[in-house]
Short mmCIF file of C-alpha atoms in Angstrom, two decimals:
data_model
loop_
_atom_site.label_atom_id
_atom_site.label_comp_id
_atom_site.label_asym_id
_atom_site.label_seq_id
_atom_site.Cartn_x
_atom_site.Cartn_y
_atom_site.Cartn_z
CA MET W 1 19.95 -65.50 22.10
CA SER W 2 21.41 -63.55 25.22
CA LEU W 3 18.89 -61.72 27.21
CA ALA W 4 19.13 -57.79 27.45
CA PRO W 5 20.44 -56.60 30.81
CA ARG W 6 17.89 -55.90 33.34
CA ALA W 7 18.13 -52.92 35.70
CA VAL W 8 16.65 -53.73 39.12
CA LEU W 9 15.79 -50.52 41.12
CA VAL W 10 15.94 -51.29 44.95
CA ARG W 11 14.31 -49.05 47.26
CA ARG W 12 12.78 -48.91 50.83
CA ARG W 13 9.69 -47.24 52.09
CA THR W 14 10.42 -43.76 53.34
CA GLU W 15 9.57 -42.74 56.86
CA TYR W 16 6.72 -40.54 55.34
CA GLU W 17 5.29 -43.59 53.55
CA GLU W 18 5.48 -45.57 56.83
CA LEU W 19 3.72 -42.78 58.84
CA LEU W 20 0.89 -42.62 56.06
CA ALA W 21 0.52 -46.49 56.28
CA HIS W 22 0.21 -46.21 60.01
CA HIS W 23 -1.86 -43.08 60.43
CA GLY W 24 -4.03 -43.10 57.27
CA THR W 25 -3.80 -39.41 56.15
CA PRO W 26 -1.06 -36.63 55.82
CA GLY W 27 -3.01 -34.67 58.46
CA GLN W 28 -2.90 -37.39 61.11
CA ALA W 29 0.75 -38.14 60.28
CA ALA W 30 1.62 -34.49 60.79
CA PHE W 31 -0.32 -34.23 63.94
CA PHE W 32 1.44 -37.30 65.36
CA LEU W 33 4.91 -35.80 64.41
CA SER W 34 4.09 -32.37 65.78
CA SER W 35 3.10 -34.17 69.19
CA ARG W 36 6.59 -35.37 69.55
CA GLY W 37 8.35 -32.05 68.51
CA ARG W 38 9.01 -32.97 64.88
CA SER W 39 8.15 -31.23 61.59
CA ALA W 40 6.15 -33.14 58.83
CA ASP W 41 7.69 -30.82 56.29
CA GLU W 42 11.31 -32.10 56.83
CA VAL W 43 10.04 -35.74 56.53
CA GLU W 44 7.97 -35.10 53.57
CA GLN W 45 10.96 -33.28 51.85
CA ARG W 46 13.14 -36.33 52.28
CA HIS W 47 10.46 -38.56 50.87
CA HIS W 48 10.15 -36.20 47.87
CA ARG W 49 14.06 -36.30 47.36
CA GLN W 50 14.04 -40.03 47.40
CA ALA W 51 11.01 -40.18 44.91
CA ASP W 52 12.89 -37.82 42.60
CA ALA W 53 16.08 -39.84 42.78
CA LEU W 54 14.03 -42.92 41.98
CA ALA W 55 12.35 -41.28 38.93
CA ARG W 56 15.75 -40.06 37.67
CA ALA W 57 17.17 -43.59 38.11
CA ALA W 58 14.37 -45.05 36.11
CA ALA W 59 14.69 -42.62 33.32
CA ALA W 60 18.28 -43.32 32.98
CA VAL W 61 17.71 -47.00 32.19
CA PRO W 62 18.53 -47.65 28.43
CA LEU W 63 15.40 -48.18 26.25
CA ASP W 64 16.53 -51.60 25.16
CA TRP W 65 17.06 -52.88 28.58
CA ARG W 66 14.57 -54.76 30.79
CA ARG W 67 13.50 -53.09 34.06
CA THR W 68 11.82 -53.82 37.53
CA ARG W 69 11.50 -52.37 41.00
CA VAL W 70 11.73 -54.25 44.28
CA GLU W 71 11.23 -52.95 47.89
CA ARG W 72 13.45 -53.78 50.65
CA ALA W 73 10.69 -55.90 52.38
CA ASP W 74 10.25 -58.07 49.26
CA LEU W 75 14.03 -58.91 48.72
CA PRO W 76 13.74 -62.39 50.55
CA ARG W 77 11.13 -63.34 47.71
CA PHE W 78 12.63 -61.56 44.73
CA LEU W 79 14.57 -63.74 42.07
CA PHE W 80 17.55 -61.94 40.89
CA GLU W 81 18.93 -63.01 37.28
CA PRO W 82 22.46 -63.26 36.17
CA GLU W 83 21.84 -60.35 33.72
CA ASP W 84 20.84 -57.97 36.40
CA VAL W 85 22.39 -54.67 37.23
CA VAL W 86 21.34 -53.77 40.70
CA VAL W 87 20.68 -49.86 41.23
CA VAL W 88 20.24 -49.20 44.93
CA VAL W 89 18.53 -45.91 45.61
CA GLY W 90 18.70 -44.89 49.20
CA GLN W 91 21.01 -45.26 52.20
CA ASP W 92 24.34 -47.22 52.49
CA GLY W 93 22.41 -49.92 54.73
CA LEU W 94 20.29 -50.55 51.80
CA VAL W 95 23.30 -51.94 49.82
CA ALA W 96 24.07 -54.27 52.66
CA ASN W 97 20.39 -55.45 52.70
CA VAL W 98 20.52 -56.52 48.99
CA ALA W 99 24.05 -57.74 48.89
CA LYS W 100 23.21 -61.14 50.64
CA TYR W 101 20.71 -62.08 47.91
CA LEU W 102 23.21 -61.58 45.03
CA ASP W 103 25.67 -63.77 43.25
CA GLY W 104 28.08 -61.49 41.52
CA GLN W 105 25.59 -58.98 39.88
CA PRO W 106 27.08 -55.52 39.65
CA VAL W 107 25.72 -53.04 42.14
CA ILE W 108 25.39 -49.20 41.67
CA GLY W 109 24.63 -47.28 44.79
CA VAL W 110 22.77 -43.99 44.36
CA ASP W 111 22.47 -41.49 47.26
CA ALA W 112 18.96 -40.38 47.47
CA ASP W 113 19.63 -37.65 50.06
CA PRO W 114 23.12 -36.25 49.64
CA GLY W 115 24.50 -34.76 52.74
CA ARG W 116 22.49 -36.94 55.01
CA ASN W 117 24.10 -40.24 54.05
CA PRO W 118 27.86 -40.95 54.66
CA GLY W 119 27.81 -42.18 51.00
CA VAL W 120 30.21 -45.08 51.56
CA LEU W 121 28.30 -47.62 49.51
CA VAL W 122 25.88 -45.13 47.74
CA ARG W 123 28.40 -43.17 46.08
CA HIS W 124 26.75 -41.64 43.02
CA ARG W 125 23.92 -39.22 42.14
CA ALA W 126 21.26 -40.30 39.92
CA GLU W 127 22.42 -37.90 37.18
CA ALA W 128 25.52 -40.14 36.84
CA LEU W 129 23.46 -43.34 35.79
CA PRO W 130 23.21 -42.80 32.07
CA ALA W 131 27.13 -43.42 32.01
CA LEU W 132 27.32 -45.91 34.71
CA LEU W 133 24.76 -48.39 33.70
CA PRO W 134 26.32 -49.27 30.27
CA ALA W 135 29.71 -49.33 32.07
CA ALA W 136 28.34 -51.97 34.59
CA VAL W 137 27.73 -54.46 31.74
CA ALA W 138 30.65 -53.46 29.35
CA ARG W 139 33.84 -55.57 29.54
CA SER W 140 35.87 -52.52 30.20
CA GLY W 141 33.64 -51.82 33.25
CA ALA W 142 34.92 -54.72 35.28
CA ARG W 143 37.94 -52.68 36.36
CA HIS W 144 35.80 -50.27 38.08
CA LEU W 145 33.94 -53.00 40.11
CA GLU W 146 35.29 -52.99 43.57
CA GLU W 147 34.95 -56.56 45.12
CA ARG W 148 34.08 -56.33 48.82
CA THR W 149 34.39 -59.37 51.21
CA MET W 150 31.21 -60.99 52.65
CA VAL W 151 30.78 -63.17 55.62
CA GLU W 152 28.96 -66.55 55.61
CA ALA W 153 27.36 -68.51 58.27
CA VAL W 154 26.53 -72.19 57.66
CA ALA W 155 24.72 -74.35 60.26
CA ASP W 156 25.06 -78.04 60.44
CA ASP W 157 21.64 -78.53 59.09
CA THR W 158 22.56 -76.70 55.93
CA GLN W 159 20.83 -73.37 56.84
CA ARG W 160 23.02 -70.59 55.34
CA LEU W 161 23.42 -66.87 55.73
CA LEU W 162 25.49 -64.21 53.84
CA ALA W 163 26.14 -60.67 55.20
CA LEU W 164 28.14 -57.71 54.17
CA ASN W 165 28.65 -56.05 57.38
CA GLU W 166 28.58 -58.70 60.09
CA VAL W 167 26.99 -61.73 61.51
CA TYR W 168 25.66 -61.94 65.06
CA VAL W 169 25.34 -65.23 66.91
CA GLY W 170 23.55 -65.15 70.24
CA GLN W 171 20.22 -64.96 72.09
CA PRO W 172 17.32 -63.34 70.18
CA GLY W 173 16.55 -61.31 73.50
CA HIS W 174 18.64 -60.06 76.29
CA GLN W 175 19.53 -63.34 78.01
CA THR W 176 22.99 -64.87 78.23
CA ALA W 177 23.97 -66.90 75.12
CA ARG W 178 25.78 -70.21 76.12
CA TYR W 179 27.93 -72.04 73.58
CA ARG W 180 31.35 -73.54 73.04
CA LEU W 181 33.68 -71.48 70.76
CA ALA W 182 36.56 -72.98 68.60
CA VAL W 183 38.82 -71.23 66.18
CA ASP W 184 39.83 -72.95 63.16
CA GLY W 185 40.03 -76.54 64.61
CA SER W 186 41.40 -75.56 67.97
CA ALA W 187 39.88 -76.92 71.23
CA ALA W 188 36.54 -75.52 72.07
CA GLU W 189 36.15 -73.16 75.00
CA PRO W 190 32.69 -73.00 76.94
CA GLN W 191 31.48 -69.31 77.11
CA ALA W 192 28.73 -67.20 78.29
CA SER W 193 28.23 -63.97 76.77
CA SER W 194 26.01 -61.41 75.07
CA GLY W 195 26.78 -62.98 71.87
CA VAL W 196 29.45 -63.04 69.09
CA LEU W 197 30.17 -60.58 66.35
CA ILE W 198 31.89 -61.66 63.15
CA GLY W 199 32.46 -58.67 60.61
CA THR W 200 33.97 -57.84 57.35
CA GLY W 201 36.08 -54.65 56.56
CA THR W 202 32.95 -53.03 55.39
CA GLY W 203 31.35 -53.75 58.70
CA ALA W 204 34.36 -52.34 60.53
CA THR W 205 32.93 -49.00 60.28
CA GLY W 206 29.67 -50.02 62.28
CA TRP W 207 28.76 -52.41 64.97
CA CYS W 208 32.16 -54.13 65.07
CA ARG W 209 34.05 -50.83 65.33
CA SER W 210 32.07 -49.88 68.48
CA THR W 211 33.08 -53.15 70.03
CA TRP W 212 36.64 -52.78 68.84
CA LEU W 213 36.83 -49.22 70.25
CA GLU W 214 35.52 -50.23 73.58
CA ARG W 215 38.59 -52.70 73.78
CA GLY W 216 41.14 -50.19 72.84
CA GLY W 217 41.65 -51.54 69.31
CA PRO W 218 43.20 -54.81 70.20
CA ILE W 219 43.50 -56.09 66.51
CA ASP W 220 43.88 -54.33 63.16
CA LEU W 221 40.44 -54.37 61.55
CA PRO W 222 40.49 -55.65 57.90
CA SER W 223 40.06 -53.44 54.94
CA PRO W 224 36.83 -53.78 52.86
CA ALA W 225 38.36 -55.81 50.20
CA ALA W 226 40.73 -57.95 52.37
CA PRO W 227 39.71 -61.57 52.67
CA GLU W 228 39.63 -61.52 56.55
CA LEU W 229 37.09 -61.11 59.13
CA GLY W 230 37.35 -59.64 62.64
CA TRP W 231 35.47 -61.26 65.46
CA PHE W 232 34.53 -60.30 68.95
CA VAL W 233 32.80 -62.03 72.02
CA ARG W 234 30.56 -59.26 73.68
CA GLU W 235 30.77 -59.24 77.46
CA ALA W 236 32.16 -62.58 77.99
CA TRP W 237 31.44 -63.74 81.52
CA PRO W 238 34.17 -65.65 83.53
CA SER W 239 32.98 -68.48 85.88
CA PRO W 240 34.22 -72.03 86.90
CA ALA W 241 32.42 -73.38 83.87
CA THR W 242 32.92 -70.65 81.42
CA GLY W 243 36.14 -68.99 79.98
CA THR W 244 37.24 -65.63 78.43
CA SER W 245 40.56 -66.55 76.91
CA ARG W 246 39.36 -66.23 73.43
CA VAL W 247 37.27 -62.88 72.93
CA HIS W 248 38.48 -61.40 69.62
CA GLY W 249 40.67 -62.23 66.68
CA LEU W 250 41.07 -62.40 62.93
CA LEU W 251 39.93 -65.05 60.62
CA GLY W 252 41.71 -65.38 57.24
CA ASP W 253 40.35 -66.94 54.01
CA GLY W 254 39.61 -70.57 54.79
CA GLN W 255 39.59 -70.29 58.52
CA GLN W 256 36.37 -70.58 60.60
CA LEU W 257 34.89 -69.73 63.84
CA VAL W 258 32.78 -72.72 65.14
CA LEU W 259 30.13 -72.20 67.74
CA THR W 260 28.24 -75.11 69.21
CA VAL W 261 24.95 -74.20 71.08
CA GLU W 262 24.67 -74.94 74.69
CA SER W 263 21.43 -73.01 75.01
CA GLU W 264 17.83 -73.84 74.38
CA ARG W 265 17.79 -71.31 71.37
CA LEU W 266 20.34 -69.09 69.62
CA VAL W 267 20.01 -67.16 66.40
CA ALA W 268 22.38 -65.93 63.68
CA PHE W 269 21.53 -62.92 61.63
CA GLY W 270 23.29 -60.79 59.22
CA ASP W 271 23.40 -56.93 58.99
CA GLY W 272 20.81 -56.33 61.67
CA ILE W 273 17.93 -58.09 59.77
CA GLU W 274 16.54 -60.30 62.69
CA ALA W 275 13.61 -61.52 60.63
CA ASP W 276 15.85 -63.49 58.30
CA ALA W 277 17.82 -65.45 61.02
CA LEU W 278 19.15 -68.94 61.39
CA GLU W 279 17.40 -70.82 64.23
CA LEU W 280 19.78 -72.89 66.32
CA THR W 281 19.02 -75.23 69.14
CA TRP W 282 20.92 -77.27 71.78
CA GLY W 283 23.72 -79.11 70.44
CA GLN W 284 23.74 -77.53 66.82
CA SER W 285 26.81 -75.88 65.40
CA VAL W 286 27.43 -73.00 63.13
CA ARG W 287 30.58 -72.21 61.24
CA VAL W 288 31.38 -68.59 60.19
CA GLY W 289 34.14 -67.51 57.78
CA VAL W 290 34.80 -65.59 54.70
CA ALA W 291 32.27 -66.13 51.91
CA ALA W 292 32.99 -67.24 48.46
CA THR W 293 30.49 -64.54 47.22
CA ARG W 294 31.77 -61.03 46.90
CA LEU W 295 29.81 -57.80 46.54
CA ARG W 296 30.70 -56.19 43.13
CA LEU W 297 30.26 -52.47 43.76
CA LEU W 298 30.77 -50.11 40.97
CA GLY W 299 33.07 -47.40 42.15
#
């Protein structure tokens, strides 16, 4: 007997909840905000809008479905099931946060604060969920699922990392990262830089785009569904021992960027989540390329 679908509602704590957790009472939180020229009313209103969107999303789950909730902070410890339909209630970035933990489960992005979010990944209002949830598991719904390319980093000790936007490899602080860089089997070049960004077409609207703009658009950034990655070396430093001949490029499906560590410690993390990083030490290598996993986003 097959299991009924399970709706997994994903949220992150609001700024208002974080303030209450830190200051203890609404009055203390309001005093803290006012001392910095901010209004508690605006922060509280955004909290209530998210709570309302979450309540509407929960009410839209069919009665014969299973359901659960998970906060962003608990995602590394949460076990997703094959039958899950993931409903992300919040900002675009929350979709990226959850994508790395999925393996093909359909995702519906719900904008909890319309007009404040760009709505690139959270495209729907909670009111649309009664129709969207059944469509996500129906055979006919597959044609509405947009598959977005993800990036994968694999260290030589089998540590593995997935990201929807980009992977950063470099120093955890502000020191210079030292490594050897090779592209798809080419001879390695020793480099010293502020780290390397390898991003998808989805990430081409974020961190990678800022680096791309600074360089005057030297390559065509990939589209979200294209099986390509754009990569950029940040602030490569020329010296007698380090080169700058390879500072950007594209990786097609099956191609890899290989970095071999020549520092005491480097890290690789995805989508800005430094707490969930690969730890790399002298002599280790990490290979970064297009992931076999795709984000399946309901359009």
